[in-house]
PDB file of C-alpha atoms in Angstrom:
ATOM      1  CA  MET S 904       5.659  18.356 -29.288  1.00 39.00           C
ATOM      2  CA  GLN S 905       4.338  21.485 -31.023  1.00 39.00           C
ATOM      3  CA  ARG S 906       0.647  22.232 -31.191  1.00 37.00           C
ATOM      4  CA  ARG S 907       0.604  21.806 -34.985  1.00 37.00           C
ATOM      5  CA  ASP S 908       2.160  18.359 -34.589  1.00 39.00           C
ATOM      6  CA  PHE S 909      -0.393  17.338 -32.021  1.00 36.00           C
ATOM      7  CA  LEU S 910      -3.260  18.411 -34.222  1.00 36.00           C
ATOM      8  CA  LYS S 911      -1.933  16.159 -36.942  1.00 37.00           C
ATOM      9  CA  LEU S 912      -0.928  13.358 -34.744  1.00 38.00           C
ATOM     10  CA  SER S 913     -28.150   3.243 -13.482  1.00 31.00           C
ATOM     11  CA  VAL S 914     -28.929   7.038 -13.306  1.00 31.00           C
ATOM     12  CA  GLY S 915     -32.712   7.264 -12.686  1.00 33.00           C
ATOM     13  CA  THR S 916     -35.594   9.714 -12.666  1.00 29.00           C
ATOM     14  CA  ALA S 917     -34.307  11.568  -9.625  1.00 31.00           C
ATOM     15  CA  ALA S 918     -31.125  12.524 -11.448  1.00 33.00           C
ATOM     16  CA  ALA S 919     -33.098  13.678 -14.468  1.00 34.00           C
ATOM     17  CA  THR S 920     -35.291  15.824 -12.219  1.00 29.00           C
ATOM     18  CA  ALA S 921     -32.249  17.298 -10.521  1.00 33.00           C
ATOM     19  CA  PHE S 922     -30.819  18.155 -13.920  1.00 34.00           C
ATOM     20  CA  ALA S 923     -33.981  19.986 -14.915  1.00 34.00           C
ATOM     21  CA  LEU S 924     -34.110  21.927 -11.646  1.00 31.00           C
ATOM     22  CA  HIS S 925     -30.470  23.011 -11.633  1.00 36.00           C
ATOM     23  CA  ALA S 926     -29.746  23.528 -15.323  1.00 36.00           C
ATOM     24  CA  ASP S 927     -30.388  27.264 -15.312  1.00 32.00           C
ATOM     25  CA  ALA S 928     -28.413  27.763 -12.100  1.00 33.00           C
ATOM     26  CA  GLN S 929     -25.361  26.206 -13.737  1.00 36.00           C
ATOM     27  CA  GLY S 930     -25.696  28.072 -16.970  1.00 36.00           C
ATOM     28  CA  THR S 931     -26.607  24.838 -18.754  1.00 39.00           C
ATOM     29  CA  SER S 932     -29.542  24.531 -21.119  1.00 42.00           C
ATOM     30  CA  GLN S 933     -31.024  21.147 -21.843  1.00 42.00           C
ATOM     31  CA  GLY S 934     -31.990  22.231 -25.328  1.00 47.00           C
ATOM     32  CA  ALA S 935     -28.433  23.324 -26.158  1.00 81.00           C
ATOM     33  CA  VAL S 936     -27.201  19.730 -26.290  1.00 92.00           C
ATOM     34  CA  LYS S 937     -28.743  17.410 -28.859  1.00 95.00           C
ATOM     35  CA  GLU S 938     -26.002  14.797 -28.954  1.00 97.00           C
ATOM     36  CA  ILE S 939     -23.282  13.596 -26.609  1.00 98.00           C
ATOM     37  CA  ARG S 940     -20.264  12.043 -28.325  1.00 98.00           C
ATOM     38  CA  ILE S 941     -18.301   9.474 -26.325  1.00 98.00           C
ATOM     39  CA  GLY S 942     -14.848   8.178 -27.222  1.00 98.00           C
ATOM     40  CA  TYR S 943     -13.918   4.667 -26.087  1.00 96.00           C
ATOM     41  CA  GLN S 944     -11.309   1.965 -26.663  1.00 92.00           C
ATOM     42  CA  LYS S 945     -11.521  -1.824 -26.685  1.00 88.00           C
ATOM     43  CA  THR S 946     -11.776  -2.256 -22.934  1.00 85.00           C
ATOM     44  CA  GLY S 947     -12.861  -0.430 -19.827  1.00 89.00           C
ATOM     45  CA  VAL S 948     -15.909   0.952 -18.093  1.00 93.00           C
ATOM     46  CA  LEU S 949     -17.170   2.939 -21.053  1.00 95.00           C
ATOM     47  CA  VAL S 950     -17.590  -0.274 -23.043  1.00 92.00           C
ATOM     48  CA  ILE S 951     -19.805  -1.589 -20.250  1.00 92.00           C
ATOM     49  CA  THR S 952     -21.704   1.684 -20.118  1.00 95.00           C
ATOM     50  CA  ARG S 953     -22.338   1.410 -23.834  1.00 94.00           C
ATOM     51  CA  GLN S 954     -23.388  -2.232 -23.697  1.00 91.00           C
ATOM     52  CA  GLN S 955     -25.884  -1.450 -20.944  1.00 92.00           C
ATOM     53  CA  ALA S 956     -27.167   1.594 -22.873  1.00 96.00           C
ATOM     54  CA  ALA S 957     -27.008   3.459 -19.555  1.00 96.00           C
ATOM     55  CA  LEU S 958     -26.468   6.864 -21.131  1.00 97.00           C
ATOM     56  CA  GLU S 959     -29.089   6.290 -23.817  1.00 98.00           C
ATOM     57  CA  LYS S 960     -31.695   5.326 -21.217  1.00 96.00           C
ATOM     58  CA  HIS S 961     -30.985   8.401 -19.169  1.00 96.00           C
ATOM     59  CA  PHE S 962     -30.659  11.037 -21.879  1.00 97.00           C
ATOM     60  CA  ALA S 963     -33.333   9.877 -24.354  1.00 97.00           C
ATOM     61  CA  PRO S 964     -36.165  11.384 -22.260  1.00 96.00           C
ATOM     62  CA  LEU S 965     -34.253  14.672 -22.340  1.00 94.00           C
ATOM     63  CA  GLY S 966     -34.075  14.616 -26.137  1.00 95.00           C
ATOM     64  CA  ILE S 967     -30.327  13.983 -26.186  1.00 97.00           C
ATOM     65  CA  ASP S 968     -28.767  11.313 -28.410  1.00 97.00           C
ATOM     66  CA  VAL S 969     -25.562   9.434 -27.575  1.00 98.00           C
ATOM     67  CA  LYS S 970     -22.941   8.689 -30.234  1.00 98.00           C
ATOM     68  CA  TRP S 971     -20.086   6.241 -29.607  1.00 98.00           C
ATOM     69  CA  VAL S 972     -16.733   6.606 -31.410  1.00 97.00           C
ATOM     70  CA  GLU S 973     -14.040   3.913 -31.102  1.00 95.00           C
ATOM     71  CA  PHE S 974     -10.323   4.772 -31.027  1.00 95.00           C
ATOM     72  CA  SER S 975      -7.312   2.458 -31.177  1.00 89.00           C
ATOM     73  CA  SER S 976      -5.456   4.488 -28.539  1.00 91.00           C
ATOM     74  CA  GLY S 977      -5.572   7.667 -26.496  1.00 93.00           C
ATOM     75  CA  PRO S 978      -3.586  10.161 -28.620  1.00 94.00           C
ATOM     76  CA  PRO S 979      -6.029  10.263 -31.563  1.00 96.00           C
ATOM     77  CA  MET S 980      -8.888  10.486 -29.068  1.00 97.00           C
ATOM     78  CA  MET S 981      -7.282  13.569 -27.504  1.00 98.00           C
ATOM     79  CA  GLU S 982      -6.879  15.087 -30.965  1.00 97.00           C
ATOM     80  CA  ALA S 983     -10.564  14.525 -31.659  1.00 98.00           C
ATOM     81  CA  MET S 984     -11.545  15.971 -28.293  1.00 98.00           C
ATOM     82  CA  ASN S 985      -9.366  19.024 -28.808  1.00 97.00           C
ATOM     83  CA  VAL S 986     -11.156  19.931 -32.034  1.00 97.00           C
ATOM     84  CA  GLY S 987     -14.566  19.244 -30.510  1.00 96.00           C
ATOM     85  CA  SER S 988     -15.385  16.034 -32.370  1.00 97.00           C
ATOM     86  CA  ILE S 989     -16.050  14.168 -29.112  1.00 98.00           C
ATOM     87  CA  ASP S 990     -17.143  15.414 -25.694  1.00 98.00           C
ATOM     88  CA  PHE S 991     -16.001  12.713 -23.266  1.00 98.00           C
ATOM     89  CA  GLY S 992     -13.696   9.706 -23.308  1.00 98.00           C
ATOM     90  CA  ALA S 993     -11.382   7.383 -21.391  1.00 96.00           C
ATOM     91  CA  VAL S 994      -7.584   7.272 -21.800  1.00 95.00           C
ATOM     92  CA  GLY S 995      -4.438   6.267 -19.961  1.00 92.00           C
ATOM     93  CA  ASP S 996      -2.118   8.645 -18.170  1.00 93.00           C
ATOM     94  CA  SER S 997       0.161   9.886 -20.957  1.00 93.00           C
ATOM     95  CA  PRO S 998      -2.230  11.105 -23.713  1.00 96.00           C
ATOM     96  CA  PRO S 999      -3.649  13.997 -21.674  1.00 97.00           C
ATOM     97  CA  VAL S1000      -0.118  15.063 -20.689  1.00 97.00           C
ATOM     98  CA  PHE S1001       0.939  15.380 -24.326  1.00 96.00           C
ATOM     99  CA  ALA S1002      -2.389  17.022 -25.134  1.00 97.00           C
ATOM    100  CA  GLN S1003      -2.153  19.600 -22.346  1.00 98.00           C
ATOM    101  CA  ALA S1004       1.411  20.446 -23.357  1.00 97.00           C
ATOM    102  CA  ALA S1005       0.112  21.090 -26.870  1.00 97.00           C
ATOM    103  CA  GLY S1006      -2.599  23.427 -25.577  1.00 97.00           C
ATOM    104  CA  ALA S1007      -5.514  21.067 -26.170  1.00 98.00           C
ATOM    105  CA  ALA S1008      -8.975  22.030 -24.921  1.00 98.00           C
ATOM    106  CA  ILE S1009      -9.403  19.220 -22.392  1.00 98.00           C
ATOM    107  CA  VAL S1010     -10.060  18.728 -18.670  1.00 98.00           C
ATOM    108  CA  TYR S1011      -9.697  15.790 -16.291  1.00 98.00           C
ATOM    109  CA  ALA S1012     -13.225  14.811 -15.244  1.00 98.00           C
ATOM    110  CA  ALA S1013     -12.678  11.586 -13.235  1.00 98.00           C
ATOM    111  CA  GLY S1014      -9.922   9.123 -12.407  1.00 96.00           C
ATOM    112  CA  GLN S1015      -9.348   5.397 -12.159  1.00 93.00           C
ATOM    113  CA  PRO S1016      -6.279   3.696 -10.644  1.00 89.00           C
ATOM    114  CA  ILE S1017      -4.821   0.936 -12.826  1.00 86.00           C
ATOM    115  CA  THR S1018      -3.875  -2.127 -10.812  1.00 77.00           C
ATOM    116  CA  ASN S1019      -3.159  -4.628 -13.583  1.00 83.00           C
ATOM    117  CA  GLY S1020      -3.452  -5.268 -17.304  1.00 89.00           C
ATOM    118  CA  GLN S1021      -0.495  -3.408 -18.776  1.00 92.00           C
ATOM    119  CA  GLY S1022       3.229  -3.898 -19.022  1.00 95.00           C
ATOM    120  CA  ILE S1023       6.017  -5.009 -21.339  1.00 97.00           C
ATOM    121  CA  LEU S1024       5.992  -8.286 -23.272  1.00 97.00           C
ATOM    122  CA  VAL S1025       8.855 -10.160 -24.905  1.00 98.00           C
ATOM    123  CA  PRO S1026       8.729 -13.385 -26.952  1.00 96.00           C
ATOM    124  CA  LYS S1027       8.676 -16.517 -24.803  1.00 95.00           C
ATOM    125  CA  ASP S1028      12.071 -17.682 -26.061  1.00 95.00           C
ATOM    126  CA  SER S1029      13.649 -14.213 -25.914  1.00 97.00           C
ATOM    127  CA  PRO S1030      17.030 -13.849 -24.207  1.00 97.00           C
ATOM    128  CA  ILE S1031      15.629 -10.719 -22.558  1.00 97.00           C
ATOM    129  CA  ARG S1032      15.153 -11.769 -18.930  1.00 96.00           C
ATOM    130  CA  GLY S1033      15.392  -8.499 -17.048  1.00 95.00           C
ATOM    131  CA  ILE S1034      14.869  -4.813 -17.652  1.00 94.00           C
ATOM    132  CA  ALA S1035      18.598  -4.226 -18.169  1.00 95.00           C
ATOM    133  CA  ASP S1036      18.435  -6.598 -21.150  1.00 96.00           C
ATOM    134  CA  LEU S1037      16.297  -4.050 -23.010  1.00 97.00           C
ATOM    135  CA  LYS S1038      19.434  -2.009 -23.680  1.00 96.00           C
ATOM    136  CA  GLY S1039      19.966  -1.725 -27.413  1.00 97.00           C
ATOM    137  CA  LYS S1040      16.645  -3.417 -28.202  1.00 97.00           C
ATOM    138  CA  ARG S1041      13.737  -2.321 -30.394  1.00 98.00           C
ATOM    139  CA  VAL S1042      10.798  -1.600 -28.103  1.00 98.00           C
ATOM    140  CA  GLY S1043       7.412  -0.999 -29.677  1.00 97.00           C
ATOM    141  CA  PHE S1044       4.696   1.187 -28.181  1.00 97.00           C
ATOM    142  CA  THR S1045       2.277   3.943 -29.087  1.00 94.00           C
ATOM    143  CA  LYS S1046       3.855   7.381 -28.798  1.00 92.00           C
ATOM    144  CA  GLY S1047       2.103   9.508 -26.204  1.00 90.00           C
ATOM    145  CA  SER S1048       0.199   6.563 -24.742  1.00 89.00           C
ATOM    146  CA  SER S1049       0.228   5.083 -21.247  1.00 89.00           C
ATOM    147  CA  ALA S1050       2.656   2.481 -22.602  1.00 93.00           C
ATOM    148  CA  HIS S1051       5.084   5.313 -23.348  1.00 94.00           C
ATOM    149  CA  ASN S1052       5.101   6.197 -19.644  1.00 92.00           C
ATOM    150  CA  ILE S1053       5.619   2.568 -18.660  1.00 93.00           C
ATOM    151  CA  VAL S1054       8.666   2.326 -20.930  1.00 96.00           C
ATOM    152  CA  VAL S1055      10.179   5.508 -19.530  1.00 94.00           C
ATOM    153  CA  GLN S1056       9.661   4.511 -15.900  1.00 92.00           C
ATOM    154  CA  THR S1057      10.764   0.906 -16.453  1.00 95.00           C
ATOM    155  CA  LEU S1058      14.057   2.077 -17.962  1.00 95.00           C
ATOM    156  CA  GLU S1059      14.529   4.503 -15.097  1.00 92.00           C
ATOM    157  CA  LYS S1060      14.004   1.693 -12.593  1.00 89.00           C
ATOM    158  CA  ALA S1061      16.898  -0.239 -14.128  1.00 91.00           C
ATOM    159  CA  GLY S1062      19.200   2.762 -14.399  1.00 94.00           C
ATOM    160  CA  LEU S1063      18.803   2.967 -18.177  1.00 95.00           C
ATOM    161  CA  THR S1064      17.914   6.024 -20.221  1.00 94.00           C
ATOM    162  CA  TYR S1065      15.488   6.529 -23.067  1.00 93.00           C
ATOM    163  CA  ALA S1066      18.516   6.679 -25.382  1.00 94.00           C
ATOM    164  CA  ASP S1067      19.462   3.129 -24.379  1.00 97.00           C
ATOM    165  CA  ILE S1068      16.629   1.632 -26.448  1.00 97.00           C
ATOM    166  CA  THR S1069      15.368   2.065 -29.973  1.00 97.00           C
ATOM    167  CA  PRO S1070      11.752   3.207 -29.604  1.00 97.00           C
ATOM    168  CA  VAL S1071       9.481   2.013 -32.399  1.00 97.00           C
ATOM    169  CA  TYR S1072       6.275   4.019 -32.452  1.00 97.00           C
ATOM    170  CA  LEU S1073       3.372   1.807 -33.466  1.00 96.00           C
ATOM    171  CA  THR S1074      -0.362   1.785 -32.892  1.00 93.00           C
ATOM    172  CA  PRO S1075      -1.649  -1.336 -31.108  1.00 92.00           C
ATOM    173  CA  PRO S1076      -3.072  -2.907 -34.309  1.00 91.00           C
ATOM    174  CA  ASP S1077       0.321  -2.458 -36.013  1.00 94.00           C
ATOM    175  CA  ALA S1078       2.424  -3.427 -33.011  1.00 95.00           C
ATOM    176  CA  GLY S1079       0.773  -6.836 -32.610  1.00 92.00           C
ATOM    177  CA  PRO S1080       1.959  -8.211 -35.976  1.00 94.00           C
ATOM    178  CA  ALA S1081       5.356  -6.540 -35.514  1.00 95.00           C
ATOM    179  CA  PHE S1082       5.747  -8.328 -32.187  1.00 95.00           C
ATOM    180  CA  ALA S1083       4.616 -11.645 -33.632  1.00 93.00           C
ATOM    181  CA  ASN S1084       7.052 -11.514 -36.577  1.00 93.00           C
ATOM    182  CA  GLY S1085      10.034 -10.279 -34.573  1.00 94.00           C
ATOM    183  CA  SER S1086      10.236  -6.768 -35.998  1.00 96.00           C
ATOM    184  CA  ILE S1087      10.256  -5.482 -32.429  1.00 97.00           C
ATOM    185  CA  GLU S1088      11.954  -7.249 -29.541  1.00 97.00           C
ATOM    186  CA  ALA S1089       9.654  -5.992 -26.798  1.00 98.00           C
ATOM    187  CA  TRP S1090       6.163  -4.524 -26.728  1.00 98.00           C
ATOM    188  CA  ALA S1091       4.754  -2.138 -24.124  1.00 96.00           C
ATOM    189  CA  ILE S1092       0.974  -2.354 -24.203  1.00 95.00           C
ATOM    190  CA  TRP S1093      -2.308  -2.469 -22.291  1.00 92.00           C
ATOM    191  CA  ASP S1094      -5.307  -4.802 -22.262  1.00 93.00           C
ATOM    192  CA  PRO S1095      -6.892  -6.309 -24.264  1.00 92.00           C
ATOM    193  CA  TYR S1096      -3.811  -6.167 -26.527  1.00 92.00           C
ATOM    194  CA  PHE S1097      -1.649  -7.156 -23.544  1.00 94.00           C
ATOM    195  CA  ALA S1098      -3.749 -10.307 -23.164  1.00 93.00           C
ATOM    196  CA  ILE S1099      -3.662 -10.940 -26.924  1.00 93.00           C
ATOM    197  CA  GLY S1100       0.123 -10.701 -26.976  1.00 93.00           C
ATOM    198  CA  GLU S1101       0.418 -12.921 -23.938  1.00 92.00           C
ATOM    199  CA  THR S1102      -2.018 -15.662 -24.974  1.00 89.00           C
ATOM    200  CA  LYS S1103      -2.117 -15.588 -28.780  1.00 89.00           C
ATOM    201  CA  GLN S1104       1.204 -14.190 -29.946  1.00 88.00           C
ATOM    202  CA  GLY S1105       3.691 -16.067 -27.810  1.00 87.00           C
ATOM    203  CA  GLY S1106       4.402 -13.286 -25.366  1.00 95.00           C
ATOM    204  CA  ARG S1107       6.001 -13.487 -21.945  1.00 96.00           C
ATOM    205  CA  ILE S1108       5.501 -10.737 -19.373  1.00 96.00           C
ATOM    206  CA  LEU S1109       8.855  -9.066 -18.765  1.00 96.00           C
ATOM    207  CA  ILE S1110       7.431  -6.485 -16.398  1.00 94.00           C
ATOM    208  CA  ASN S1111       3.997  -5.722 -15.069  1.00 92.00           C
ATOM    209  CA  ALA S1112       3.364  -1.991 -14.811  1.00 89.00           C
ATOM    210  CA  ARG S1113       2.116  -2.309 -11.239  1.00 88.00           C
ATOM    211  CA  ASP S1114       5.598  -3.512 -10.222  1.00 90.00           C
ATOM    212  CA  VAL S1115       7.183  -0.373 -11.620  1.00 89.00           C
ATOM    213  CA  THR S1116       4.958   2.535 -10.651  1.00 86.00           C
ATOM    214  CA  LYS S1117       1.478   3.688  -9.733  1.00 86.00           C
ATOM    215  CA  THR S1118      -0.554   4.383 -12.857  1.00 89.00           C
ATOM    216  CA  ASN S1119      -3.993   5.806 -13.508  1.00 93.00           C
ATOM    217  CA  SER S1120      -6.443   6.094 -16.343  1.00 94.00           C
ATOM    218  CA  PHE S1121      -8.699   9.082 -16.794  1.00 97.00           C
ATOM    219  CA  PHE S1122     -12.056  10.219 -18.041  1.00 98.00           C
ATOM    220  CA  ILE S1123     -11.429  13.362 -20.048  1.00 98.00           C
ATOM    221  CA  ALA S1124     -13.909  15.969 -21.259  1.00 98.00           C
ATOM    222  CA  ASN S1125     -13.714  18.693 -23.858  1.00 98.00           C
ATOM    223  CA  ARG S1126     -13.078  21.940 -22.003  1.00 98.00           C
ATOM    224  CA  GLU S1127     -15.959  23.896 -23.496  1.00 97.00           C
ATOM    225  CA  PHE S1128     -18.370  21.015 -22.986  1.00 97.00           C
ATOM    226  CA  ALA S1129     -17.379  20.854 -19.313  1.00 97.00           C
ATOM    227  CA  LYS S1130     -17.677  24.613 -18.916  1.00 96.00           C
ATOM    228  CA  ASN S1131     -21.052  24.978 -20.628  1.00 96.00           C
ATOM    229  CA  HIS S1132     -22.717  21.679 -19.708  1.00 97.00           C
ATOM    230  CA  GLY S1133     -21.467  20.787 -16.259  1.00 96.00           C
ATOM    231  CA  ALA S1134     -24.740  19.164 -15.177  1.00 96.00           C
ATOM    232  CA  ILE S1135     -24.706  16.855 -18.179  1.00 97.00           C
ATOM    233  CA  LEU S1136     -21.041  16.006 -17.645  1.00 98.00           C
ATOM    234  CA  GLN S1137     -21.733  15.079 -14.028  1.00 97.00           C
ATOM    235  CA  GLN S1138     -24.521  12.755 -15.106  1.00 97.00           C
ATOM    236  CA  ILE S1139     -22.223  11.055 -17.611  1.00 98.00           C
ATOM    237  CA  ILE S1140     -19.713  10.526 -14.805  1.00 98.00           C
ATOM    238  CA  ASP S1141     -22.448   9.218 -12.492  1.00 97.00           C
ATOM    239  CA  ALA S1142     -23.640   6.688 -15.078  1.00 96.00           C
ATOM    240  CA  THR S1143     -20.061   5.590 -15.748  1.00 96.00           C
ATOM    241  CA  THR S1144     -19.403   5.226 -12.021  1.00 97.00           C
ATOM    242  CA  ALA S1145     -22.532   3.086 -11.621  1.00 96.00           C
ATOM    243  CA  ALA S1146     -21.444   0.865 -14.518  1.00 94.00           C
ATOM    244  CA  GLY S1147     -18.053   0.462 -12.869  1.00 94.00           C
ATOM    245  CA  ARG S1148     -19.599  -0.636  -9.576  1.00 95.00           C
ATOM    246  CA  TRP S1149     -21.701  -3.206 -11.413  1.00 95.00           C
ATOM    247  CA  ALA S1150     -18.680  -4.452 -13.365  1.00 93.00           C
ATOM    248  CA  GLU S1151     -16.659  -5.078 -10.202  1.00 93.00           C
ATOM    249  CA  GLN S1152     -19.254  -7.644  -9.139  1.00 94.00           C
ATOM    250  CA  HIS S1153     -20.053  -9.237 -12.537  1.00 94.00           C
ATOM    251  CA  ARG S1154     -16.764  -9.967 -14.282  1.00 92.00           C
ATOM    252  CA  ASP S1155     -18.032 -12.911 -16.337  1.00 90.00           C
ATOM    253  CA  GLU S1156     -20.788 -10.738 -17.753  1.00 92.00           C
ATOM    254  CA  VAL S1157     -18.304  -7.920 -18.249  1.00 91.00           C
ATOM    255  CA  ALA S1158     -16.130 -10.157 -20.429  1.00 92.00           C
ATOM    256  CA  LYS S1159     -19.152 -11.057 -22.572  1.00 91.00           C
ATOM    257  CA  SER S1160     -20.064  -7.391 -22.905  1.00 86.00           C
ATOM    258  CA  LEU S1161     -16.531  -6.393 -23.862  1.00 87.00           C
ATOM    259  CA  ALA S1162     -16.379  -9.133 -26.486  1.00 90.00           C
ATOM    260  CA  ALA S1163     -19.790  -8.225 -27.916  1.00 88.00           C
ATOM    261  CA  ILE S1164     -19.003  -4.519 -28.258  1.00 83.00           C
ATOM    262  CA  THR S1165     -15.364  -4.658 -29.369  1.00 86.00           C
ATOM    263  CA  GLY S1166     -15.174  -7.866 -31.395  1.00 89.00           C
ATOM    264  CA  VAL S1167     -12.196  -9.071 -29.336  1.00 90.00           C
ATOM    265  CA  PRO S1168     -12.655 -12.814 -28.606  1.00 93.00           C
ATOM    266  CA  LEU S1169     -14.302 -13.771 -25.337  1.00 95.00           C
ATOM    267  CA  ASP S1170     -11.300 -15.693 -24.000  1.00 94.00           C
ATOM    268  CA  ILE S1171      -9.121 -12.606 -24.406  1.00 93.00           C
ATOM    269  CA  GLN S1172     -11.637 -10.277 -22.821  1.00 91.00           C
ATOM    270  CA  THR S1173     -12.100 -12.739 -19.968  1.00 93.00           C
ATOM    271  CA  VAL S1174      -8.404 -12.404 -19.117  1.00 92.00           C
ATOM    272  CA  ALA S1175      -8.670  -8.624 -19.342  1.00 90.00           C
ATOM    273  CA  ALA S1176     -11.887  -8.404 -17.319  1.00 90.00           C
ATOM    274  CA  ASN S1177     -10.620 -10.629 -14.518  1.00 91.00           C
ATOM    275  CA  ARG S1178      -7.606  -8.424 -13.833  1.00 91.00           C
ATOM    276  CA  ALA S1179      -9.112  -5.002 -14.511  1.00 89.00           C
ATOM    277  CA  ASN S1180     -10.124  -2.318 -12.047  1.00 89.00           C
ATOM    278  CA  PHE S1181     -13.466  -0.731 -12.856  1.00 91.00           C
ATOM    279  CA  VAL S1182     -13.817   1.656  -9.918  1.00 93.00           C
ATOM    280  CA  VAL S1183     -14.334   5.269 -11.059  1.00 96.00           C
ATOM    281  CA  GLY S1184     -13.764   8.177  -8.691  1.00 95.00           C
ATOM    282  CA  PRO S1185     -12.735  11.813  -8.457  1.00 96.00           C
ATOM    283  CA  VAL S1186      -9.330  13.093  -9.461  1.00 97.00           C
ATOM    284  CA  THR S1187      -7.829  13.101  -5.979  1.00 96.00           C
ATOM    285  CA  ASP S1188      -4.715  14.924  -4.800  1.00 96.00           C
ATOM    286  CA  ASP S1189      -2.815  11.626  -4.888  1.00 96.00           C
ATOM    287  CA  ILE S1190      -3.833  11.034  -8.509  1.00 96.00           C
ATOM    288  CA  VAL S1191      -2.916  14.617  -9.423  1.00 97.00           C
ATOM    289  CA  ASN S1192       0.506  14.244  -7.808  1.00 96.00           C
ATOM    290  CA  THR S1193       1.140  10.948  -9.597  1.00 95.00           C
ATOM    291  CA  GLN S1194       0.108  12.481 -12.906  1.00 96.00           C
ATOM    292  CA  GLN S1195       2.287  15.530 -12.273  1.00 97.00           C
ATOM    293  CA  GLY S1196       5.228  13.172 -11.905  1.00 95.00           C
ATOM    294  CA  VAL S1197       4.478  11.753 -15.358  1.00 94.00           C
ATOM    295  CA  ALA S1198       4.367  15.241 -16.853  1.00 97.00           C
ATOM    296  CA  ASP S1199       7.575  16.355 -15.143  1.00 96.00           C
ATOM    297  CA  ARG S1200       9.405  13.237 -16.289  1.00 93.00           C
ATOM    298  CA  PHE S1201       8.311  13.712 -19.899  1.00 94.00           C
ATOM    299  CA  HIS S1202       9.413  17.351 -19.841  1.00 96.00           C
ATOM    300  CA  LYS S1203      12.794  16.434 -18.407  1.00 93.00           C
ATOM    301  CA  LEU S1204      13.293  13.965 -21.253  1.00 91.00           C
ATOM    302  CA  GLY S1205      12.256  16.534 -23.845  1.00 94.00           C
ATOM    303  CA  LEU S1206       9.189  14.518 -24.850  1.00 93.00           C
ATOM    304  CA  ILE S1207       6.921  17.511 -24.230  1.00 95.00           C
ATOM    305  CA  PRO S1208       8.073  21.053 -25.075  1.00 95.00           C
ATOM    306  CA  LYS S1209       7.223  22.836 -21.832  1.00 96.00           C
ATOM    307  CA  PRO S1210       6.381  22.166 -18.187  1.00 97.00           C
ATOM    308  CA  ILE S1211       2.694  21.846 -17.377  1.00 98.00           C
ATOM    309  CA  VAL S1212       0.602  21.932 -14.202  1.00 98.00           C
ATOM    310  CA  ILE S1213      -1.894  19.071 -14.097  1.00 98.00           C
ATOM    311  CA  ARG S1214      -4.072  20.729 -11.466  1.00 98.00           C
ATOM    312  CA  ASP S1215      -4.765  23.596 -13.867  1.00 98.00           C
ATOM    313  CA  ILE S1216      -7.075  21.429 -15.970  1.00 98.00           C
ATOM    314  CA  VAL S1217      -8.809  19.310 -13.326  1.00 98.00           C
ATOM    315  CA  TRP S1218     -12.576  19.896 -13.599  1.00 97.00           C
ATOM    316  CA  ARG S1219     -14.561  20.474 -10.455  1.00 93.00           C
ATOM    317  CA  ASN S1220     -18.342  20.357 -10.581  1.00 88.00           C
ATOM    318  CA  PRO S1221     -19.441  23.874  -9.549  1.00 84.00           C
ATOM    319  CA  ALA S1222     -22.651  22.413  -8.122  1.00 77.00           C
ATOM    320  CA  ALA S1223     -20.853  19.956  -5.836  1.00 70.00           C
TER     321      ALA S1223
END
């Protein structure tokens, strides 16, 4: 993918005090940031963080507003982050790989292992019973998304190649109707769309991603924002981490929050919430190595134009 194509395509008073004391030491000025722009999708920890107004409560006393921007998938979020329209957001494993290969101004700020809630669906009465049956079939997914990686690794597991299927690149809102009306014969997707396809659109789980490979999601920051406002970025991560810890223990309330913020029905978000992992942590060596495998695989297939080194864009808090 060429760069031109890509560009088309609770924290309390103590933390606030620490920010004030260390801002100058980190080259970060409170007054330089008037608004933090957060990109989110229809599920995940950031939705909980928004519903709890955790960032607003923390940053309002510092004179910083918080703006929330919803995206249907990770690739357009990475495009927006590259051009500086958002500062921080959550995506699956593939979008930052495509973005880094295109020279996007992003860094990995935190990581989150995915243990459930994504995979490949087929219609309940489909003759497709195993991965090998995908050969010659139309498989829908969002190009450059985590679902793209799941398709690639699922085919590899069965000894098939990317050329053995007909990929149909669709955004989640477009893929749902295409799956329901039979325009695609399989759909690789993540929650809550995975739950929608499974419970509302007659889907049957052909493969769960966790049975194919280890996958991760990521919290990504704009590179210049991370460089110039490291203290603020760390506080965003801290608030997100706290929301994740709360969510692990309050899944019923999480489902209600997800439904309220995203408009996805409560029964769907309940399925998604009950099988989600909300634990946020650092980008460990194991996560980096797993992500490097994704990047290397995509380069080998010609899906990205050059090899990349994931570790090159992992952010480390200079104050840590």
